[in-house]
Amino acid sequence: MHTNPEVLALLALGEHPVDPADTEHLADCEQCRAELESLTRLIEQGRHAPDRETLDEPSEAVWAAIQSELGFIPVTRSWPTVPDPSTPVHATPGSGPAAGPVTPGNGLPTPEGSRPDASRAASGTRSRSGDPASKTSAAPPAFDQPTASRDGRGPRRRVLALVLAAALALIAGIGIGVGIDRMRQPSETVIGQATLQALPAWPGANGTATVEVDSAGNRTLVVDLHTPQPAAGSQQVWLIDKTITAMQPMGFLNADGRGSWPIPAGTDLSKFPIVDVSDEPAGDTTVAHSGDSIVRGQLQL
Amino acid sequence: MDVRVRPPTDGEAEALAVRFVAGEEQALEAVYRRWSPLVYSLALRSLGQVTEAEDVTQKVFVAAWNGRAGYQPERASLATWLLGIARNKIVDAHKARAREARIAGQVARNVARPITEGVDVAQRLLIADEIARLDAVPQEVLRLAFYEDLTHAQIAQRLQLPPGTVKSHIRRSLIKLRTRLGGLTDAYES
């Protein structure tokens, strides 16, 4: 009879054999010896793994970049993009905005039903073992990320991407049309847009960000913000990089929630694609971000 | 020739692998959610730079998706396969760095080290991750056995469990770990 598998496991862990019959059998049985060696190797590796080593998580922008590169059209938003606002941010301590939605905007509001599960978002933890798709399969198509495919593969996706791009262009076109009537010079071309979505502390807030370029190549960031409740402080607009570690202050919004600023020639918008509007307390003299973001969105360039 | 007896594979991961190979986009997201911390942590420890580690992570999952037809579940677990791709991408990143360093006329001192350490770090991270995924009681049992070197009798006493239960937890957890780590060495050799 072969050695009891549980006994083999204990022997592999270094316990002394209790039954001499086990020792005898192991001397003769290649199969049991092989199993013992396999377990011993495994345990050795396990003991070299530091206890409770924690893994780092890549920023949410990586997944967005993968989807974009593969030309995926996200059907469901199956992961919390609105984590606990108290989640520490990997930026200068105390100066960073809370992590929040970095959803490439396209002029379409996200339907309420596809918003991240509030309870999971509030817990601030990510269940990594579950099947995220099954949890949100009931969510309606969010249709909220255009496929800025760098090298999208497969004819079907390409076609779909083109159709989507056309649809978005149409929506953008309508937006531009209205915008031109209201405030813009006809010589300006829109080269980037973002829908700004509310962070958890600012339910109902929304906005848009537009990047225009004039015939001389000067770029302008135009931001329009709506908040249901009046904000106490001043609203400052920032351009933030994908990892939410570096940011550039652009300026403050006017009392009507609108503002526009020239974008410095050296600013690479593909590296700073996130538009963020923060509420800066009245009388705040520090130049850093207050950490209280109202809305946020990613420019589609 | 592989003469090892492969234990039954973990059902959940197996089903996910099937969906992934079939080209289900949601399966890629599930695969990404499950293993991107592992891939990213490995890249981050090797490259020491968030941007590069994120870049590698992106490349790994894009390459995995585009090369999913080449994944052979009987040869390696999905985690192992992904780590194999990650290792290649990390090596590429180090090479690119070395190229840049040469261009800049600098000595690329840090090139050799992380490549040779790759397997170890990957293995360590993978094991730590898999242990952390065991259920609470078996996890505690295994930790006590691994890191505090307690015998099963001591563990039984410490946790107020019957010794038989401890023994079976140990055995089952080890098999589970081995399954999930399946083929790591193979993947690196190929």
PDB file of N, CA and C in Angstrom, chain A residues 173-260:
ATOM      1  N   GLY A 173     -19.888  66.666 -33.134  1.00  0.00           N
ATOM      2  CA  GLY A 173     -20.243  67.701 -34.095  1.00  0.00           C
ATOM      3  C   GLY A 173     -21.392  68.553 -33.587  1.00  0.00           C
ATOM      4  N   ILE A 174     -22.402  67.860 -33.019  1.00  0.00           N
ATOM      5  CA  ILE A 174     -23.529  68.614 -32.489  1.00  0.00           C
ATOM      6  C   ILE A 174     -23.045  69.540 -31.381  1.00  0.00           C
ATOM      7  N   GLY A 175     -22.202  68.968 -30.525  1.00  0.00           N
ATOM      8  CA  GLY A 175     -21.654  69.756 -29.412  1.00  0.00           C
ATOM      9  C   GLY A 175     -20.905  70.966 -29.923  1.00  0.00           C
ATOM     10  N   ILE A 176     -20.093  70.720 -30.935  1.00  0.00           N
ATOM     11  CA  ILE A 176     -19.305  71.819 -31.478  1.00  0.00           C
ATOM     12  C   ILE A 176     -20.225  72.885 -32.058  1.00  0.00           C
ATOM     13  N   GLY A 177     -21.241  72.403 -32.802  1.00  0.00           N
ATOM     14  CA  GLY A 177     -22.171  73.338 -33.430  1.00  0.00           C
ATOM     15  C   GLY A 177     -22.781  74.271 -32.408  1.00  0.00           C
ATOM     16  N   VAL A 178     -23.294  73.667 -31.329  1.00  0.00           N
ATOM     17  CA  VAL A 178     -23.894  74.479 -30.283  1.00  0.00           C
ATOM     18  C   VAL A 178     -22.853  75.425 -29.692  1.00  0.00           C
ATOM     19  N   GLY A 179     -21.676  74.846 -29.473  1.00  0.00           N
ATOM     20  CA  GLY A 179     -20.604  75.634 -28.852  1.00  0.00           C
ATOM     21  C   GLY A 179     -20.225  76.833 -29.688  1.00  0.00           C
ATOM     22  N   ILE A 180     -20.119  76.598 -30.974  1.00  0.00           N
ATOM     23  CA  ILE A 180     -19.706  77.688 -31.853  1.00  0.00           C
ATOM     24  C   ILE A 180     -20.702  78.840 -31.766  1.00  0.00           C
ATOM     25  N   ASP A 181     -21.991  78.449 -31.787  1.00  0.00           N
ATOM     26  CA  ASP A 181     -23.015  79.486 -31.702  1.00  0.00           C
ATOM     27  C   ASP A 181     -22.830  80.312 -30.447  1.00  0.00           C
ATOM     28  N   ARG A 182     -22.474  79.615 -29.407  1.00  0.00           N
ATOM     29  CA  ARG A 182     -22.437  80.304 -28.120  1.00  0.00           C
ATOM     30  C   ARG A 182     -21.183  81.133 -27.916  1.00  0.00           C
ATOM     31  N   MET A 183     -20.036  80.512 -28.170  1.00  0.00           N
ATOM     32  CA  MET A 183     -18.846  81.194 -27.686  1.00  0.00           C
ATOM     33  C   MET A 183     -17.590  81.043 -28.530  1.00  0.00           C
ATOM     34  N   ARG A 184     -17.617  80.245 -29.568  1.00  0.00           N
ATOM     35  CA  ARG A 184     -16.327  79.954 -30.175  1.00  0.00           C
ATOM     36  C   ARG A 184     -16.120  80.601 -31.524  1.00  0.00           C
ATOM     37  N   GLN A 185     -14.853  80.812 -31.792  1.00  0.00           N
ATOM     38  CA  GLN A 185     -14.480  81.348 -33.088  1.00  0.00           C
ATOM     39  C   GLN A 185     -14.529  80.221 -34.117  1.00  0.00           C
ATOM     40  N   PRO A 186     -15.061  80.496 -35.295  1.00  0.00           N
ATOM     41  CA  PRO A 186     -15.154  79.450 -36.309  1.00  0.00           C
ATOM     42  C   PRO A 186     -13.793  78.903 -36.714  1.00  0.00           C
ATOM     43  N   SER A 187     -12.746  79.650 -36.512  1.00  0.00           N
ATOM     44  CA  SER A 187     -11.437  79.190 -36.955  1.00  0.00           C
ATOM     45  C   SER A 187     -10.850  78.137 -36.016  1.00  0.00           C
ATOM     46  N   GLU A 188     -11.565  77.866 -34.919  1.00  0.00           N
ATOM     47  CA  GLU A 188     -11.020  76.904 -33.968  1.00  0.00           C
ATOM     48  C   GLU A 188     -11.566  75.503 -34.221  1.00  0.00           C
ATOM     49  N   THR A 189     -10.698  74.532 -34.056  1.00  0.00           N
ATOM     50  CA  THR A 189     -11.080  73.141 -34.286  1.00  0.00           C
ATOM     51  C   THR A 189     -10.975  72.389 -32.970  1.00  0.00           C
ATOM     52  N   VAL A 190     -11.964  71.559 -32.721  1.00  0.00           N
ATOM     53  CA  VAL A 190     -11.918  70.753 -31.502  1.00  0.00           C
ATOM     54  C   VAL A 190     -11.041  69.536 -31.743  1.00  0.00           C
ATOM     55  N   ILE A 191     -10.017  69.362 -30.902  1.00  0.00           N
ATOM     56  CA  ILE A 191      -9.132  68.197 -31.071  1.00  0.00           C
ATOM     57  C   ILE A 191      -9.227  67.227 -29.901  1.00  0.00           C
ATOM     58  N   GLY A 192      -9.991  67.586 -28.901  1.00  0.00           N
ATOM     59  CA  GLY A 192     -10.124  66.658 -27.780  1.00  0.00           C
ATOM     60  C   GLY A 192     -11.353  66.994 -26.961  1.00  0.00           C
ATOM     61  N   GLN A 193     -11.970  65.963 -26.398  1.00  0.00           N
ATOM     62  CA  GLN A 193     -13.169  66.178 -25.600  1.00  0.00           C
ATOM     63  C   GLN A 193     -13.216  65.201 -24.445  1.00  0.00           C
ATOM     64  N   ALA A 194     -13.843  65.622 -23.382  1.00  0.00           N
ATOM     65  CA  ALA A 194     -14.051  64.715 -22.261  1.00  0.00           C
ATOM     66  C   ALA A 194     -15.381  65.018 -21.606  1.00  0.00           C
ATOM     67  N   THR A 195     -16.048  63.954 -21.195  1.00  0.00           N
ATOM     68  CA  THR A 195     -17.219  64.113 -20.347  1.00  0.00           C
ATOM     69  C   THR A 195     -16.727  63.998 -18.918  1.00  0.00           C
ATOM     70  N   LEU A 196     -17.071  64.973 -18.110  1.00  0.00           N
ATOM     71  CA  LEU A 196     -16.583  64.958 -16.738  1.00  0.00           C
ATOM     72  C   LEU A 196     -17.648  64.348 -15.844  1.00  0.00           C
ATOM     73  N   GLN A 197     -17.251  63.344 -15.081  1.00  0.00           N
ATOM     74  CA  GLN A 197     -18.210  62.641 -14.236  1.00  0.00           C
ATOM     75  C   GLN A 197     -17.972  62.954 -12.774  1.00  0.00           C
ATOM     76  N   ALA A 198     -19.067  62.901 -12.036  1.00  0.00           N
ATOM     77  CA  ALA A 198     -19.008  63.290 -10.631  1.00  0.00           C
ATOM     78  C   ALA A 198     -18.238  62.290  -9.790  1.00  0.00           C
ATOM     79  N   LEU A 199     -17.509  62.778  -8.823  1.00  0.00           N
ATOM     80  CA  LEU A 199     -16.942  61.911  -7.814  1.00  0.00           C
ATOM     81  C   LEU A 199     -17.982  61.715  -6.722  1.00  0.00           C
ATOM     82  N   PRO A 200     -17.794  60.664  -5.899  1.00  0.00           N
ATOM     83  CA  PRO A 200     -18.862  60.291  -4.964  1.00  0.00           C
ATOM     84  C   PRO A 200     -19.337  61.427  -4.054  1.00  0.00           C
ATOM     85  N   ALA A 201     -18.438  62.318  -3.703  1.00  0.00           N
ATOM     86  CA  ALA A 201     -18.834  63.384  -2.788  1.00  0.00           C
ATOM     87  C   ALA A 201     -19.676  64.456  -3.479  1.00  0.00           C
ATOM     88  N   TRP A 202     -19.777  64.378  -4.792  1.00  0.00           N
ATOM     89  CA  TRP A 202     -20.488  65.412  -5.550  1.00  0.00           C
ATOM     90  C   TRP A 202     -21.545  64.794  -6.452  1.00  0.00           C
ATOM     91  N   PRO A 203     -22.543  64.105  -5.875  1.00  0.00           N
ATOM     92  CA  PRO A 203     -23.548  63.464  -6.724  1.00  0.00           C
ATOM     93  C   PRO A 203     -24.263  64.491  -7.598  1.00  0.00           C
ATOM     94  N   GLY A 204     -24.465  64.122  -8.835  1.00  0.00           N
ATOM     95  CA  GLY A 204     -25.213  64.996  -9.733  1.00  0.00           C
ATOM     96  C   GLY A 204     -24.362  66.009 -10.473  1.00  0.00           C
ATOM     97  N   ALA A 205     -23.106  66.154 -10.064  1.00  0.00           N
ATOM     98  CA  ALA A 205     -22.255  67.120 -10.774  1.00  0.00           C
ATOM     99  C   ALA A 205     -21.853  66.524 -12.120  1.00  0.00           C
ATOM    100  N   ASN A 206     -21.691  67.365 -13.095  1.00  0.00           N
ATOM    101  CA  ASN A 206     -21.184  66.892 -14.385  1.00  0.00           C
ATOM    102  C   ASN A 206     -20.570  68.053 -15.130  1.00  0.00           C
ATOM    103  N   GLY A 207     -19.936  67.743 -16.220  1.00  0.00           N
ATOM    104  CA  GLY A 207     -19.301  68.806 -16.980  1.00  0.00           C
ATOM    105  C   GLY A 207     -18.707  68.285 -18.265  1.00  0.00           C
ATOM    106  N   THR A 208     -18.157  69.207 -19.009  1.00  0.00           N
ATOM    107  CA  THR A 208     -17.465  68.825 -20.238  1.00  0.00           C
ATOM    108  C   THR A 208     -16.144  69.568 -20.292  1.00  0.00           C
ATOM    109  N   ALA A 209     -15.214  68.972 -21.001  1.00  0.00           N
ATOM    110  CA  ALA A 209     -13.941  69.630 -21.269  1.00  0.00           C
ATOM    111  C   ALA A 209     -13.667  69.490 -22.753  1.00  0.00           C
ATOM    112  N   THR A 210     -13.198  70.559 -23.354  1.00  0.00           N
ATOM    113  CA  THR A 210     -12.934  70.554 -24.787  1.00  0.00           C
ATOM    114  C   THR A 210     -11.569  71.174 -25.032  1.00  0.00           C
ATOM    115  N   VAL A 211     -10.831  70.575 -25.932  1.00  0.00           N
ATOM    116  CA  VAL A 211      -9.560  71.172 -26.333  1.00  0.00           C
ATOM    117  C   VAL A 211      -9.714  71.685 -27.762  1.00  0.00           C
ATOM    118  N   GLU A 212      -9.454  72.963 -27.930  1.00  0.00           N
ATOM    119  CA  GLU A 212      -9.565  73.561 -29.264  1.00  0.00           C
ATOM    120  C   GLU A 212      -8.181  73.997 -29.728  1.00  0.00           C
ATOM    121  N   VAL A 213      -8.022  74.000 -31.014  1.00  0.00           N
ATOM    122  CA  VAL A 213      -6.774  74.523 -31.558  1.00  0.00           C
ATOM    123  C   VAL A 213      -7.124  75.559 -32.620  1.00  0.00           C
ATOM    124  N   ASP A 214      -6.427  76.687 -32.590  1.00  0.00           N
ATOM    125  CA  ASP A 214      -6.710  77.705 -33.604  1.00  0.00           C
ATOM    126  C   ASP A 214      -5.760  77.551 -34.786  1.00  0.00           C
ATOM    127  N   SER A 215      -5.921  78.399 -35.773  1.00  0.00           N
ATOM    128  CA  SER A 215      -5.152  78.229 -37.006  1.00  0.00           C
ATOM    129  C   SER A 215      -3.652  78.386 -36.766  1.00  0.00           C
ATOM    130  N   ALA A 216      -3.295  79.064 -35.663  1.00  0.00           N
ATOM    131  CA  ALA A 216      -1.871  79.237 -35.371  1.00  0.00           C
ATOM    132  C   ALA A 216      -1.316  78.079 -34.548  1.00  0.00           C
ATOM    133  N   GLY A 217      -2.191  77.113 -34.208  1.00  0.00           N
ATOM    134  CA  GLY A 217      -1.717  75.959 -33.446  1.00  0.00           C
ATOM    135  C   GLY A 217      -1.800  76.146 -31.943  1.00  0.00           C
ATOM    136  N   ASN A 218      -2.382  77.249 -31.487  1.00  0.00           N
ATOM    137  CA  ASN A 218      -2.531  77.461 -30.055  1.00  0.00           C
ATOM    138  C   ASN A 218      -3.711  76.643 -29.538  1.00  0.00           C
ATOM    139  N   ARG A 219      -3.454  75.943 -28.436  1.00  0.00           N
ATOM    140  CA  ARG A 219      -4.526  75.095 -27.898  1.00  0.00           C
ATOM    141  C   ARG A 219      -5.177  75.772 -26.692  1.00  0.00           C
ATOM    142  N   THR A 220      -6.476  75.553 -26.579  1.00  0.00           N
ATOM    143  CA  THR A 220      -7.238  76.131 -25.471  1.00  0.00           C
ATOM    144  C   THR A 220      -8.054  75.036 -24.802  1.00  0.00           C
ATOM    145  N   LEU A 221      -8.031  75.011 -23.492  1.00  0.00           N
ATOM    146  CA  LEU A 221      -8.881  74.085 -22.749  1.00  0.00           C
ATOM    147  C   LEU A 221     -10.122  74.834 -22.297  1.00  0.00           C
ATOM    148  N   VAL A 222     -11.286  74.298 -22.685  1.00  0.00           N
ATOM    149  CA  VAL A 222     -12.554  74.929 -22.309  1.00  0.00           C
ATOM    150  C   VAL A 222     -13.291  73.968 -21.385  1.00  0.00           C
ATOM    151  N   VAL A 223     -13.648  74.443 -20.204  1.00  0.00           N
ATOM    152  CA  VAL A 223     -14.324  73.566 -19.252  1.00  0.00           C
ATOM    153  C   VAL A 223     -15.642  74.193 -18.823  1.00  0.00           C
ATOM    154  N   ASP A 224     -16.634  73.333 -18.730  1.00  0.00           N
ATOM    155  CA  ASP A 224     -17.976  73.750 -18.354  1.00  0.00           C
ATOM    156  C   ASP A 224     -18.414  72.836 -17.218  1.00  0.00           C
ATOM    157  N   LEU A 225     -18.764  73.389 -16.059  1.00  0.00           N
ATOM    158  CA  LEU A 225     -19.107  72.563 -14.897  1.00  0.00           C
ATOM    159  C   LEU A 225     -20.500  72.894 -14.385  1.00  0.00           C
ATOM    160  N   HIS A 226     -21.252  71.853 -14.054  1.00  0.00           N
ATOM    161  CA  HIS A 226     -22.561  72.047 -13.424  1.00  0.00           C
ATOM    162  C   HIS A 226     -22.568  71.288 -12.110  1.00  0.00           C
ATOM    163  N   THR A 227     -22.933  71.966 -11.042  1.00  0.00           N
ATOM    164  CA  THR A 227     -23.073  71.282  -9.756  1.00  0.00           C
ATOM    165  C   THR A 227     -24.453  71.581  -9.198  1.00  0.00           C
ATOM    166  N   PRO A 228     -25.173  70.534  -8.746  1.00  0.00           N
ATOM    167  CA  PRO A 228     -26.511  70.756  -8.197  1.00  0.00           C
ATOM    168  C   PRO A 228     -26.460  71.620  -6.929  1.00  0.00           C
ATOM    169  N   GLN A 229     -25.495  71.358  -6.100  1.00  0.00           N
ATOM    170  CA  GLN A 229     -25.382  72.171  -4.885  1.00  0.00           C
ATOM    171  C   GLN A 229     -24.276  73.192  -5.102  1.00  0.00           C
ATOM    172  N   PRO A 230     -24.474  74.412  -4.640  1.00  0.00           N
ATOM    173  CA  PRO A 230     -23.434  75.402  -4.873  1.00  0.00           C
ATOM    174  C   PRO A 230     -22.163  75.011  -4.138  1.00  0.00           C
ATOM    175  N   ALA A 231     -21.039  75.125  -4.819  1.00  0.00           N
ATOM    176  CA  ALA A 231     -19.768  74.794  -4.193  1.00  0.00           C
ATOM    177  C   ALA A 231     -19.323  75.952  -3.317  1.00  0.00           C
ATOM    178  N   ALA A 232     -18.708  75.600  -2.200  1.00  0.00           N
ATOM    179  CA  ALA A 232     -18.339  76.628  -1.232  1.00  0.00           C
ATOM    180  C   ALA A 232     -17.107  77.416  -1.670  1.00  0.00           C
ATOM    181  N   GLY A 233     -16.169  76.711  -2.257  1.00  0.00           N
ATOM    182  CA  GLY A 233     -14.898  77.368  -2.579  1.00  0.00           C
ATOM    183  C   GLY A 233     -14.807  77.783  -4.028  1.00  0.00           C
ATOM    184  N   SER A 234     -13.584  77.795  -4.516  1.00  0.00           N
ATOM    185  CA  SER A 234     -13.346  78.096  -5.921  1.00  0.00           C
ATOM    186  C   SER A 234     -13.058  76.791  -6.639  1.00  0.00           C
ATOM    187  N   GLN A 235     -13.469  76.747  -7.906  1.00  0.00           N
ATOM    188  CA  GLN A 235     -13.275  75.506  -8.646  1.00  0.00           C
ATOM    189  C   GLN A 235     -12.058  75.628  -9.555  1.00  0.00           C
ATOM    190  N   GLN A 236     -11.092  74.768  -9.269  1.00  0.00           N
ATOM    191  CA  GLN A 236      -9.855  74.835 -10.028  1.00  0.00           C
ATOM    192  C   GLN A 236      -9.765  73.655 -10.991  1.00  0.00           C
ATOM    193  N   VAL A 237      -9.269  73.938 -12.180  1.00  0.00           N
ATOM    194  CA  VAL A 237      -9.162  72.911 -13.213  1.00  0.00           C
ATOM    195  C   VAL A 237      -7.715  72.445 -13.317  1.00  0.00           C
ATOM    196  N   TRP A 238      -7.555  71.126 -13.462  1.00  0.00           N
ATOM    197  CA  TRP A 238      -6.221  70.526 -13.515  1.00  0.00           C
ATOM    198  C   TRP A 238      -6.132  69.578 -14.698  1.00  0.00           C
ATOM    199  N   LEU A 239      -4.927  69.457 -15.219  1.00  0.00           N
ATOM    200  CA  LEU A 239      -4.622  68.380 -16.165  1.00  0.00           C
ATOM    201  C   LEU A 239      -3.751  67.390 -15.401  1.00  0.00           C
ATOM    202  N   ILE A 240      -4.138  66.121 -15.456  1.00  0.00           N
ATOM    203  CA  ILE A 240      -3.455  65.109 -14.649  1.00  0.00           C
ATOM    204  C   ILE A 240      -2.986  63.977 -15.547  1.00  0.00           C
ATOM    205  N   ASP A 241      -1.862  63.378 -15.186  1.00  0.00           N
ATOM    206  CA  ASP A 241      -1.359  62.270 -16.008  1.00  0.00           C
ATOM    207  C   ASP A 241      -2.131  60.999 -15.693  1.00  0.00           C
ATOM    208  N   LYS A 242      -1.894  59.976 -16.541  1.00  0.00           N
ATOM    209  CA  LYS A 242      -2.706  58.755 -16.461  1.00  0.00           C
ATOM    210  C   LYS A 242      -2.565  58.047 -15.126  1.00  0.00           C
ATOM    211  N   THR A 243      -1.436  58.179 -14.503  1.00  0.00           N
ATOM    212  CA  THR A 243      -1.240  57.449 -13.252  1.00  0.00           C
ATOM    213  C   THR A 243      -1.688  58.278 -12.052  1.00  0.00           C
ATOM    214  N   ILE A 244      -2.239  59.428 -12.337  1.00  0.00           N
ATOM    215  CA  ILE A 244      -2.678  60.355 -11.289  1.00  0.00           C
ATOM    216  C   ILE A 244      -1.539  60.628 -10.319  1.00  0.00           C
ATOM    217  N   THR A 245      -0.373  60.889 -10.860  1.00  0.00           N
ATOM    218  CA  THR A 245       0.742  61.228  -9.986  1.00  0.00           C
ATOM    219  C   THR A 245       1.252  62.649 -10.252  1.00  0.00           C
ATOM    220  N   ALA A 246       1.063  63.112 -11.468  1.00  0.00           N
ATOM    221  CA  ALA A 246       1.545  64.455 -11.783  1.00  0.00           C
ATOM    222  C   ALA A 246       0.373  65.289 -12.299  1.00  0.00           C
ATOM    223  N   MET A 247       0.375  66.564 -11.943  1.00  0.00           N
ATOM    224  CA  MET A 247      -0.741  67.397 -12.402  1.00  0.00           C
ATOM    225  C   MET A 247      -0.304  68.830 -12.651  1.00  0.00           C
ATOM    226  N   GLN A 248      -1.048  69.447 -13.530  1.00  0.00           N
ATOM    227  CA  GLN A 248      -0.782  70.849 -13.853  1.00  0.00           C
ATOM    228  C   GLN A 248      -2.037  71.659 -13.551  1.00  0.00           C
ATOM    229  N   PRO A 249      -1.913  72.707 -12.770  1.00  0.00           N
ATOM    230  CA  PRO A 249      -3.081  73.561 -12.558  1.00  0.00           C
ATOM    231  C   PRO A 249      -3.318  74.403 -13.812  1.00  0.00           C
ATOM    232  N   MET A 250      -4.570  74.512 -14.226  1.00  0.00           N
ATOM    233  CA  MET A 250      -4.868  75.310 -15.411  1.00  0.00           C
ATOM    234  C   MET A 250      -5.440  76.672 -15.032  1.00  0.00           C
ATOM    235  N   GLY A 251      -6.349  76.683 -14.066  1.00  0.00           N
ATOM    236  CA  GLY A 251      -6.929  77.962 -13.664  1.00  0.00           C
ATOM    237  C   GLY A 251      -8.255  77.730 -12.955  1.00  0.00           C
ATOM    238  N   PHE A 252      -8.919  78.820 -12.622  1.00  0.00           N
ATOM    239  CA  PHE A 252     -10.181  78.729 -11.885  1.00  0.00           C
ATOM    240  C   PHE A 252     -11.364  79.002 -12.816  1.00  0.00           C
ATOM    241  N   LEU A 253     -12.484  78.353 -12.500  1.00  0.00           N
ATOM    242  CA  LEU A 253     -13.699  78.575 -13.280  1.00  0.00           C
ATOM    243  C   LEU A 253     -14.352  79.889 -12.856  1.00  0.00           C
ATOM    244  N   ASN A 254     -15.056  80.487 -13.785  1.00  0.00           N
ATOM    245  CA  ASN A 254     -15.834  81.675 -13.464  1.00  0.00           C
ATOM    246  C   ASN A 254     -17.048  81.276 -12.636  1.00  0.00           C
ATOM    247  N   ALA A 255     -17.766  82.274 -12.125  1.00  0.00           N
ATOM    248  CA  ALA A 255     -18.939  82.005 -11.284  1.00  0.00           C
ATOM    249  C   ALA A 255     -20.003  81.208 -12.034  1.00  0.00           C
ATOM    250  N   ASP A 256     -20.053  81.336 -13.354  1.00  0.00           N
ATOM    251  CA  ASP A 256     -21.054  80.579 -14.122  1.00  0.00           C
ATOM    252  C   ASP A 256     -20.597  79.145 -14.415  1.00  0.00           C
ATOM    253  N   GLY A 257     -19.478  78.732 -13.825  1.00  0.00           N
ATOM    254  CA  GLY A 257     -19.013  77.353 -13.994  1.00  0.00           C
ATOM    255  C   GLY A 257     -18.250  77.116 -15.282  1.00  0.00           C
ATOM    256  N   ARG A 258     -17.879  78.204 -15.940  1.00  0.00           N
ATOM    257  CA  ARG A 258     -17.152  78.017 -17.191  1.00  0.00           C
ATOM    258  C   ARG A 258     -15.796  78.695 -17.127  1.00  0.00           C
ATOM    259  N   GLY A 259     -14.916  78.230 -17.985  1.00  0.00           N
ATOM    260  CA  GLY A 259     -13.608  78.866 -18.054  1.00  0.00           C
ATOM    261  C   GLY A 259     -12.829  78.315 -19.231  1.00  0.00           C
ATOM    262  N   SER A 260     -11.857  79.083 -19.701  1.00  0.00           N
ATOM    263  CA  SER A 260     -10.974  78.580 -20.750  1.00  0.00           C
ATOM    264  C   SER A 260      -9.577  79.127 -20.532  1.00  0.00           C
TER     265      SER A 260
END
